[in-house]
PDB file of C-alpha atoms in Angstrom:
ATOM      1  CA  MET A   1      40.092 -28.153   5.087  1.00 47.00           C
ATOM      2  CA  SER A   2      40.364 -24.455   4.281  1.00 45.00           C
ATOM      3  CA  ALA A   3      43.555 -22.431   4.459  1.00 43.00           C
ATOM      4  CA  THR A   4      42.283 -20.805   7.659  1.00 43.00           C
ATOM      5  CA  ASP A   5      41.558 -24.134   9.332  1.00 44.00           C
ATOM      6  CA  ALA A   6      45.080 -25.380   8.581  1.00 43.00           C
ATOM      7  CA  TRP A   7      46.712 -23.301  11.361  1.00 42.00           C
ATOM      8  CA  MET A   8      43.805 -23.399  13.867  1.00 41.00           C
ATOM      9  CA  PRO A   9      43.479 -26.119  16.534  1.00 49.00           C
ATOM     10  CA  PRO A  10      40.780 -28.682  15.592  1.00 50.00           C
ATOM     11  CA  GLY A  11      38.514 -27.757  18.512  1.00 48.00           C
ATOM     12  CA  ILE A  12      38.617 -24.031  17.777  1.00 43.00           C
ATOM     13  CA  SER A  13      38.160 -24.628  14.068  1.00 43.00           C
ATOM     14  CA  LYS A  14      35.067 -26.736  14.723  1.00 42.00           C
ATOM     15  CA  ARG A  15      33.564 -24.234  17.174  1.00 42.00           C
ATOM     16  CA  ALA A  16      34.208 -21.396  14.722  1.00 35.00           C
ATOM     17  CA  ALA A  17      32.464 -23.302  11.941  1.00 35.00           C
ATOM     18  CA  VAL A  18      29.484 -24.083  14.172  1.00 37.00           C
ATOM     19  CA  GLY A  19      29.334 -20.465  15.347  1.00 38.00           C
ATOM     20  CA  SER A  20      29.419 -19.033  11.858  1.00 36.00           C
ATOM     21  CA  THR A  21      26.732 -21.484  10.767  1.00 36.00           C
ATOM     22  CA  GLY A  22      24.570 -20.458  13.721  1.00 38.00           C
ATOM     23  CA  ILE A  23      24.957 -16.783  12.854  1.00 36.00           C
ATOM     24  CA  GLY A  24      24.007 -17.500   9.264  1.00 37.00           C
ATOM     25  CA  LEU A  25      20.926 -19.442  10.313  1.00 39.00           C
ATOM     26  CA  GLY A  26      19.960 -16.677  12.717  1.00 44.00           C
ATOM     27  CA  LEU A  27      20.187 -14.047   9.990  1.00 41.00           C
ATOM     28  CA  ALA A  28      18.196 -16.259   7.641  1.00 48.00           C
ATOM     29  CA  GLN A  29      15.478 -16.783  10.249  1.00 59.00           C
ATOM     30  CA  SER A  30      15.293 -13.022  10.929  1.00 61.00           C
ATOM     31  CA  SER A  31      15.040 -12.405   7.194  1.00 71.00           C
ATOM     32  CA  HIS A  32      12.243 -14.932   6.800  1.00 77.00           C
ATOM     33  CA  LYS A  33      10.288 -13.599   9.795  1.00 84.00           C
ATOM     34  CA  THR A  34      10.527 -10.042   8.503  1.00 86.00           C
ATOM     35  CA  ALA A  35       9.404 -11.151   5.055  1.00 86.00           C
ATOM     36  CA  LEU A  36       6.510 -13.065   6.624  1.00 88.00           C
ATOM     37  CA  LEU A  37       5.390  -9.933   8.478  1.00 91.00           C
ATOM     38  CA  ALA A  38       5.510  -7.867   5.279  1.00 91.00           C
ATOM     39  CA  LEU A  39       3.684 -10.489   3.242  1.00 91.00           C
ATOM     40  CA  SER A  40       1.037 -10.894   5.952  1.00 93.00           C
ATOM     41  CA  MET A  41       0.370  -7.150   5.902  1.00 95.00           C
ATOM     42  CA  TYR A  42       0.140  -7.143   2.118  1.00 93.00           C
ATOM     43  CA  ASN A  43      -2.141 -10.187   1.961  1.00 92.00           C
ATOM     44  CA  ALA A  44      -4.469  -8.709   4.595  1.00 95.00           C
ATOM     45  CA  HIS A  45      -4.700  -5.534   2.522  1.00 94.00           C
ATOM     46  CA  VAL A  46      -5.496  -7.440  -0.675  1.00 91.00           C
ATOM     47  CA  ALA A  47      -8.057  -9.607   1.138  1.00 92.00           C
ATOM     48  CA  LEU A  48      -9.859  -6.532   2.469  1.00 93.00           C
ATOM     49  CA  ARG A  49      -9.883  -4.924  -0.976  1.00 89.00           C
ATOM     50  CA  LEU A  50     -11.284  -8.134  -2.469  1.00 88.00           C
ATOM     51  CA  LYS A  51     -14.010  -8.292   0.178  1.00 90.00           C
ATOM     52  CA  GLU A  52     -14.989  -4.677  -0.510  1.00 90.00           C
ATOM     53  CA  THR A  53     -15.082  -5.272  -4.257  1.00 84.00           C
ATOM     54  CA  VAL A  54     -17.188  -8.418  -4.039  1.00 85.00           C
ATOM     55  CA  CYS A  55     -19.467  -7.637  -1.091  1.00 87.00           C
ATOM     56  CA  ASP A  56     -19.605  -3.881  -0.480  1.00 82.00           C
ATOM     57  CA  GLN A  57     -19.138  -2.000  -3.737  1.00 79.00           C
ATOM     58  CA  PRO A  58     -22.451  -1.349  -5.523  1.00 78.00           C
ATOM     59  CA  GLU A  59     -22.731  -2.701  -9.058  1.00 74.00           C
ATOM     60  CA  THR A  60     -22.931  -0.102 -11.814  1.00 69.00           C
ATOM     61  CA  SER A  61     -22.863  -0.022 -15.586  1.00 66.00           C
ATOM     62  CA  ALA A  62     -19.327   1.381 -15.518  1.00 66.00           C
ATOM     63  CA  ARG A  63     -16.720  -0.721 -17.291  1.00 71.00           C
ATOM     64  CA  MET A  64     -12.942  -0.932 -16.957  1.00 71.00           C
ATOM     65  CA  HIS A  65     -10.632  -1.127 -19.946  1.00 75.00           C
ATOM     66  CA  ILE A  66      -9.224  -4.623 -20.394  1.00 86.00           C
ATOM     67  CA  GLY A  67      -5.689  -3.201 -20.391  1.00 81.00           C
ATOM     68  CA  GLN A  68      -6.181  -1.540 -16.997  1.00 75.00           C
ATOM     69  CA  TYR A  69      -7.752  -4.720 -15.637  1.00 78.00           C
ATOM     70  CA  GLY A  70      -4.789  -6.794 -16.820  1.00 85.00           C
ATOM     71  CA  VAL A  71      -2.236  -4.393 -15.354  1.00 80.00           C
ATOM     72  CA  GLY A  72      -4.085  -4.475 -12.029  1.00 78.00           C
ATOM     73  CA  ILE A  73      -4.081  -8.272 -11.877  1.00 83.00           C
ATOM     74  CA  ILE A  74      -0.387  -8.441 -12.768  1.00 84.00           C
ATOM     75  CA  TYR A  75       0.418  -5.751 -10.202  1.00 82.00           C
ATOM     76  CA  TYR A  76      -1.231  -7.566  -7.298  1.00 82.00           C
ATOM     77  CA  VAL A  77       0.345 -10.879  -8.281  1.00 83.00           C
ATOM     78  CA  VAL A  78       3.870  -9.570  -8.854  1.00 83.00           C
ATOM     79  CA  THR A  79       4.130  -7.153  -5.902  1.00 84.00           C
ATOM     80  CA  PRO A  80       4.674  -9.856  -3.215  1.00 84.00           C
ATOM     81  CA  PHE A  81       7.698 -11.071  -5.136  1.00 81.00           C
ATOM     82  CA  ALA A  82       9.339  -7.706  -4.433  1.00 76.00           C
ATOM     83  CA  VAL A  83       9.542  -8.734  -0.791  1.00 80.00           C
ATOM     84  CA  VAL A  84      10.495 -12.320  -1.589  1.00 79.00           C
ATOM     85  CA  VAL A  85      13.322 -11.243  -3.901  1.00 78.00           C
ATOM     86  CA  ASP A  86      14.758  -8.918  -1.282  1.00 77.00           C
ATOM     87  CA  SER A  87      14.593 -11.353   1.629  1.00 76.00           C
ATOM     88  CA  TYR A  88      15.638 -14.563  -0.106  1.00 74.00           C
ATOM     89  CA  VAL A  89      17.860 -13.472  -2.977  1.00 71.00           C
ATOM     90  CA  MET A  90      19.574 -10.361  -1.620  1.00 66.00           C
ATOM     91  CA  PRO A  91      21.684 -11.181   1.460  1.00 60.00           C
ATOM     92  CA  GLY A  92      22.065  -9.008   4.515  1.00 63.00           C
ATOM     93  CA  TRP A  93      18.536  -8.651   5.878  1.00 73.00           C
ATOM     94  CA  THR A  94      18.492  -8.425   9.661  1.00 78.00           C
ATOM     95  CA  ARG A  95      15.751  -8.159  12.244  1.00 81.00           C
ATOM     96  CA  PRO A  96      14.257  -4.654  11.924  1.00 84.00           C
ATOM     97  CA  PRO A  97      14.409  -2.330  14.941  1.00 90.00           C
ATOM     98  CA  ALA A  98      11.372  -2.632  17.180  1.00 92.00           C
ATOM     99  CA  TRP A  99      10.426   0.995  16.553  1.00 95.00           C
ATOM    100  CA  ALA A 100      10.388   0.423  12.772  1.00 94.00           C
ATOM    101  CA  ALA A 101       8.163  -2.649  13.033  1.00 94.00           C
ATOM    102  CA  LEU A 102       5.778  -0.911  15.450  1.00 96.00           C
ATOM    103  CA  ALA A 103       5.703   2.302  13.393  1.00 97.00           C
ATOM    104  CA  GLY A 104       4.986   0.306  10.240  1.00 97.00           C
ATOM    105  CA  ILE A 105       2.161  -1.631  11.856  1.00 97.00           C
ATOM    106  CA  ALA A 106       0.672   1.549  13.371  1.00 98.00           C
ATOM    107  CA  LEU A 107       0.792   3.414  10.050  1.00 98.00           C
ATOM    108  CA  TYR A 108      -0.670   0.374   8.305  1.00 98.00           C
ATOM    109  CA  ALA A 109      -3.588   0.228  10.755  1.00 98.00           C
ATOM    110  CA  TYR A 110      -4.236   3.980  10.460  1.00 98.00           C
ATOM    111  CA  ALA A 111      -4.190   3.951   6.665  1.00 98.00           C
ATOM    112  CA  SER A 112      -6.288   0.782   6.406  1.00 97.00           C
ATOM    113  CA  VAL A 113      -9.016   2.128   8.694  1.00 97.00           C
ATOM    114  CA  HIS A 114      -9.244   5.464   6.894  1.00 97.00           C
ATOM    115  CA  GLN A 115      -9.180   3.846   3.466  1.00 97.00           C
ATOM    116  CA  TRP A 116     -12.063   1.608   4.542  1.00 96.00           C
ATOM    117  CA  ARG A 117     -14.015   4.637   5.780  1.00 96.00           C
ATOM    118  CA  CYS A 118     -13.396   6.626   2.597  1.00 96.00           C
ATOM    119  CA  HIS A 119     -14.371   3.702   0.388  1.00 95.00           C
ATOM    120  CA  HIS A 120     -17.653   3.329   2.245  1.00 94.00           C
ATOM    121  CA  ILE A 121     -18.376   7.034   1.955  1.00 94.00           C
ATOM    122  CA  LEU A 122     -18.087   6.624  -1.815  1.00 92.00           C
ATOM    123  CA  TYR A 123     -20.205   3.448  -1.749  1.00 91.00           C
ATOM    124  CA  LYS A 124     -22.994   5.221   0.148  1.00 90.00           C
ATOM    125  CA  LEU A 125     -22.967   8.121  -2.310  1.00 88.00           C
ATOM    126  CA  ARG A 126     -23.170   5.695  -5.223  1.00 85.00           C
ATOM    127  CA  ARG A 127     -26.089   3.791  -3.673  1.00 82.00           C
ATOM    128  CA  ARG A 128     -27.922   7.052  -2.962  1.00 81.00           C
ATOM    129  CA  ALA A 129     -27.403   8.222  -6.537  1.00 74.00           C
ATOM    130  CA  MET A 130     -28.705   4.886  -7.877  1.00 72.00           C
ATOM    131  CA  LEU A 131     -31.805   4.886  -5.652  1.00 73.00           C
ATOM    132  CA  GLN A 132     -32.715   8.540  -6.150  1.00 68.00           C
ATOM    133  CA  SER A 133     -31.526   8.768  -9.770  1.00 64.00           C
ATOM    134  CA  SER A 134     -29.536  11.791  -8.709  1.00 64.00           C
ATOM    135  CA  GLY A 135     -26.258  13.027 -10.067  1.00 73.00           C
ATOM    136  CA  TYR A 136     -22.811  13.171  -8.542  1.00 80.00           C
ATOM    137  CA  VAL A 137     -22.174  14.935  -5.238  1.00 86.00           C
ATOM    138  CA  VAL A 138     -18.990  16.096  -3.542  1.00 90.00           C
ATOM    139  CA  PRO A 139     -17.774  13.480  -1.025  1.00 93.00           C
ATOM    140  CA  GLU A 140     -17.589  14.768   2.543  1.00 93.00           C
ATOM    141  CA  GLY A 141     -16.256  13.386   5.802  1.00 91.00           C
ATOM    142  CA  ASP A 142     -13.102  11.720   7.100  1.00 94.00           C
ATOM    143  CA  LEU A 143     -10.026  12.547   4.998  1.00 95.00           C
ATOM    144  CA  PHE A 144     -12.183  13.909   2.182  1.00 96.00           C
ATOM    145  CA  SER A 145     -12.044  17.142   4.157  1.00 94.00           C
ATOM    146  CA  PHE A 146      -8.411  17.477   3.120  1.00 96.00           C
ATOM    147  CA  VAL A 147      -7.894  15.809  -0.259  1.00 97.00           C
ATOM    148  CA  ALA A 148      -9.920  14.747  -3.277  1.00 96.00           C
ATOM    149  CA  CYS A 149      -8.673  11.152  -3.218  1.00 96.00           C
ATOM    150  CA  PRO A 150      -7.903  10.106   0.357  1.00 97.00           C
ATOM    151  CA  HIS A 151      -8.316   6.425  -0.533  1.00 96.00           C
ATOM    152  CA  PHE A 152      -5.359   6.849  -2.925  1.00 96.00           C
ATOM    153  CA  LEU A 153      -3.347   8.555  -0.193  1.00 97.00           C
ATOM    154  CA  CYS A 154      -4.078   5.667   2.171  1.00 97.00           C
ATOM    155  CA  GLU A 155      -3.033   3.147  -0.481  1.00 96.00           C
ATOM    156  CA  ILE A 156       0.365   4.836  -0.701  1.00 97.00           C
ATOM    157  CA  LEU A 157       0.659   4.963   3.087  1.00 97.00           C
ATOM    158  CA  ILE A 158      -0.092   1.234   3.311  1.00 97.00           C
ATOM    159  CA  TYR A 159       2.843   0.398   1.048  1.00 95.00           C
ATOM    160  CA  LEU A 160       5.066   2.826   2.944  1.00 96.00           C
ATOM    161  CA  ALA A 161       3.991   1.096   6.155  1.00 97.00           C
ATOM    162  CA  ILE A 162       4.985  -2.331   4.819  1.00 95.00           C
ATOM    163  CA  TRP A 163       8.364  -0.965   3.756  1.00 94.00           C
ATOM    164  CA  THR A 164       8.831   0.642   7.185  1.00 95.00           C
ATOM    165  CA  ALA A 165       7.956  -2.614   8.968  1.00 94.00           C
ATOM    166  CA  THR A 166      10.847  -4.336   7.175  1.00 90.00           C
ATOM    167  CA  GLY A 167      13.251  -1.774   8.629  1.00 91.00           C
ATOM    168  CA  PHE A 168      13.503  -0.115   5.188  1.00 91.00           C
ATOM    169  CA  GLN A 169      15.286  -3.213   3.878  1.00 86.00           C
ATOM    170  CA  ALA A 170      12.827  -4.157   1.124  1.00 84.00           C
ATOM    171  CA  THR A 171      14.601  -2.107  -1.535  1.00 84.00           C
ATOM    172  CA  THR A 172      12.714  -3.694  -4.422  1.00 83.00           C
ATOM    173  CA  LEU A 173       9.477  -2.587  -2.752  1.00 86.00           C
ATOM    174  CA  VAL A 174      10.634   1.021  -3.225  1.00 89.00           C
ATOM    175  CA  TRP A 175      10.017   0.656  -6.962  1.00 88.00           C
ATOM    176  CA  THR A 176       6.504  -0.555  -6.210  1.00 88.00           C
ATOM    177  CA  ILE A 177       5.937   2.517  -4.041  1.00 92.00           C
ATOM    178  CA  CYS A 178       7.263   4.805  -6.788  1.00 93.00           C
ATOM    179  CA  TRP A 179       4.907   3.219  -9.327  1.00 89.00           C
ATOM    180  CA  THR A 180       1.978   3.587  -6.921  1.00 91.00           C
ATOM    181  CA  VAL A 181       2.770   7.251  -6.207  1.00 95.00           C
ATOM    182  CA  ILE A 182       3.076   8.133  -9.906  1.00 94.00           C
ATOM    183  CA  ASN A 183       0.007   6.179 -10.993  1.00 90.00           C
ATOM    184  CA  LEU A 184      -2.295   7.344  -8.206  1.00 93.00           C
ATOM    185  CA  GLY A 185      -0.844  10.855  -8.262  1.00 95.00           C
ATOM    186  CA  ILE A 186      -1.840  11.299 -11.908  1.00 94.00           C
ATOM    187  CA  THR A 187      -5.291   9.833 -11.286  1.00 92.00           C
ATOM    188  CA  ALA A 188      -5.828  12.017  -8.201  1.00 95.00           C
ATOM    189  CA  ARG A 189      -4.920  15.130 -10.178  1.00 96.00           C
ATOM    190  CA  GLU A 190      -7.355  14.217 -12.958  1.00 94.00           C
ATOM    191  CA  THR A 191     -10.067  13.466 -10.384  1.00 94.00           C
ATOM    192  CA  GLN A 192      -9.625  16.832  -8.705  1.00 95.00           C
ATOM    193  CA  GLN A 193      -9.820  18.615 -12.053  1.00 95.00           C
ATOM    194  CA  TRP A 194     -13.027  16.730 -12.832  1.00 93.00           C
ATOM    195  CA  TYR A 195     -14.521  17.738  -9.465  1.00 93.00           C
ATOM    196  CA  ARG A 196     -13.701  21.399 -10.132  1.00 93.00           C
ATOM    197  CA  ARG A 197     -15.175  21.317 -13.641  1.00 93.00           C
ATOM    198  CA  THR A 198     -18.304  19.503 -12.477  1.00 91.00           C
ATOM    199  CA  PHE A 199     -19.087  21.361  -9.253  1.00 91.00           C
ATOM    200  CA  GLY A 200     -17.437  24.723  -9.837  1.00 90.00           C
ATOM    201  CA  SER A 201     -17.728  27.003  -6.821  1.00 88.00           C
ATOM    202  CA  LYS A 202     -19.412  24.256  -4.776  1.00 90.00           C
ATOM    203  CA  TYR A 203     -16.168  22.321  -4.636  1.00 92.00           C
ATOM    204  CA  PRO A 204     -13.931  23.322  -1.676  1.00 92.00           C
ATOM    205  CA  ARG A 205     -11.060  25.366  -3.091  1.00 89.00           C
ATOM    206  CA  SER A 206      -8.750  24.446  -0.194  1.00 92.00           C
ATOM    207  CA  ARG A 207      -9.073  20.716  -0.866  1.00 95.00           C
ATOM    208  CA  LYS A 208      -5.887  19.331  -2.381  1.00 96.00           C
ATOM    209  CA  ALA A 209      -5.586  16.437  -4.816  1.00 96.00           C
ATOM    210  CA  LEU A 210      -3.571  13.883  -2.815  1.00 96.00           C
ATOM    211  CA  VAL A 211      -1.337  15.386  -0.103  1.00 95.00           C
ATOM    212  CA  PRO A 212      -3.096  17.470   2.608  1.00 94.00           C
ATOM    213  CA  TYR A 213      -2.167  21.156   2.621  1.00 94.00           C
ATOM    214  CA  MET A 214       0.455  20.621  -0.106  1.00 94.00           C
ATOM    215  CA  TRP A 215      -0.726  19.103  -3.405  1.00 90.00           C
TER     216      TRP A 215
END
C-alpha cells in the first residue's frame, strides 16, 4: 500500500487506482493509434516510390554511387523508428486534434498526387529522349511551372504532412524533416544551376529552385 492509500478509504483507493489505470491505457491507445496513422502514411509513400522505381521509371545507363545507395537504404529503414521512438518511448502523446489529422492527410494527398505527376513528366521526357536519341529538355507542366525540382518539394511536404497528422508530437521526426530539407535543398540548387548552364536563355528565369516565388 502506498502512502497515499494509507489515509484513503479502501473503496475510494481502489476506484482511484482503476481510474488512473484507465487513463493510462487510454493515453497509450491514443499514442498507438496516432503512431499507426503516421506509419501507414509513411509506408504508403515508400510503397508508391518502390512501385515507380520498379515499374514506371525507364532504365538508363546512369549509375548511383554505392555510398548514396547505402545512405538511401538506411534512411528509409531508420525513418519509421523516429515515430516509434516518440510514441512508445517518450511519454505524453495524446490524440491529435481533428483539424491536425485532417490537415496532415489533406497535405499528404496533395503532395503525393503532385509528386506522382512530376515524376511521370520526367519519365516521359526520359523515354522520349531514349527513343529519339535527343538531348535533355526543360520539364514543363504541373509544379514545374514554379520550381526546378517540384518532386523534391513534394517529398518535404509529405514528411511535414506526417508530422502534422501526429499533432506535431513526433519530435524525433523533426530531425528527419531537417535532414530532408538540407539534402534536397542542396540538390535542388545544383539542379537549377545545371538547368541554367545547359539551357541558358531557354530556361525560365522566374523558376525557383525549390520554394515557389521565394527560393
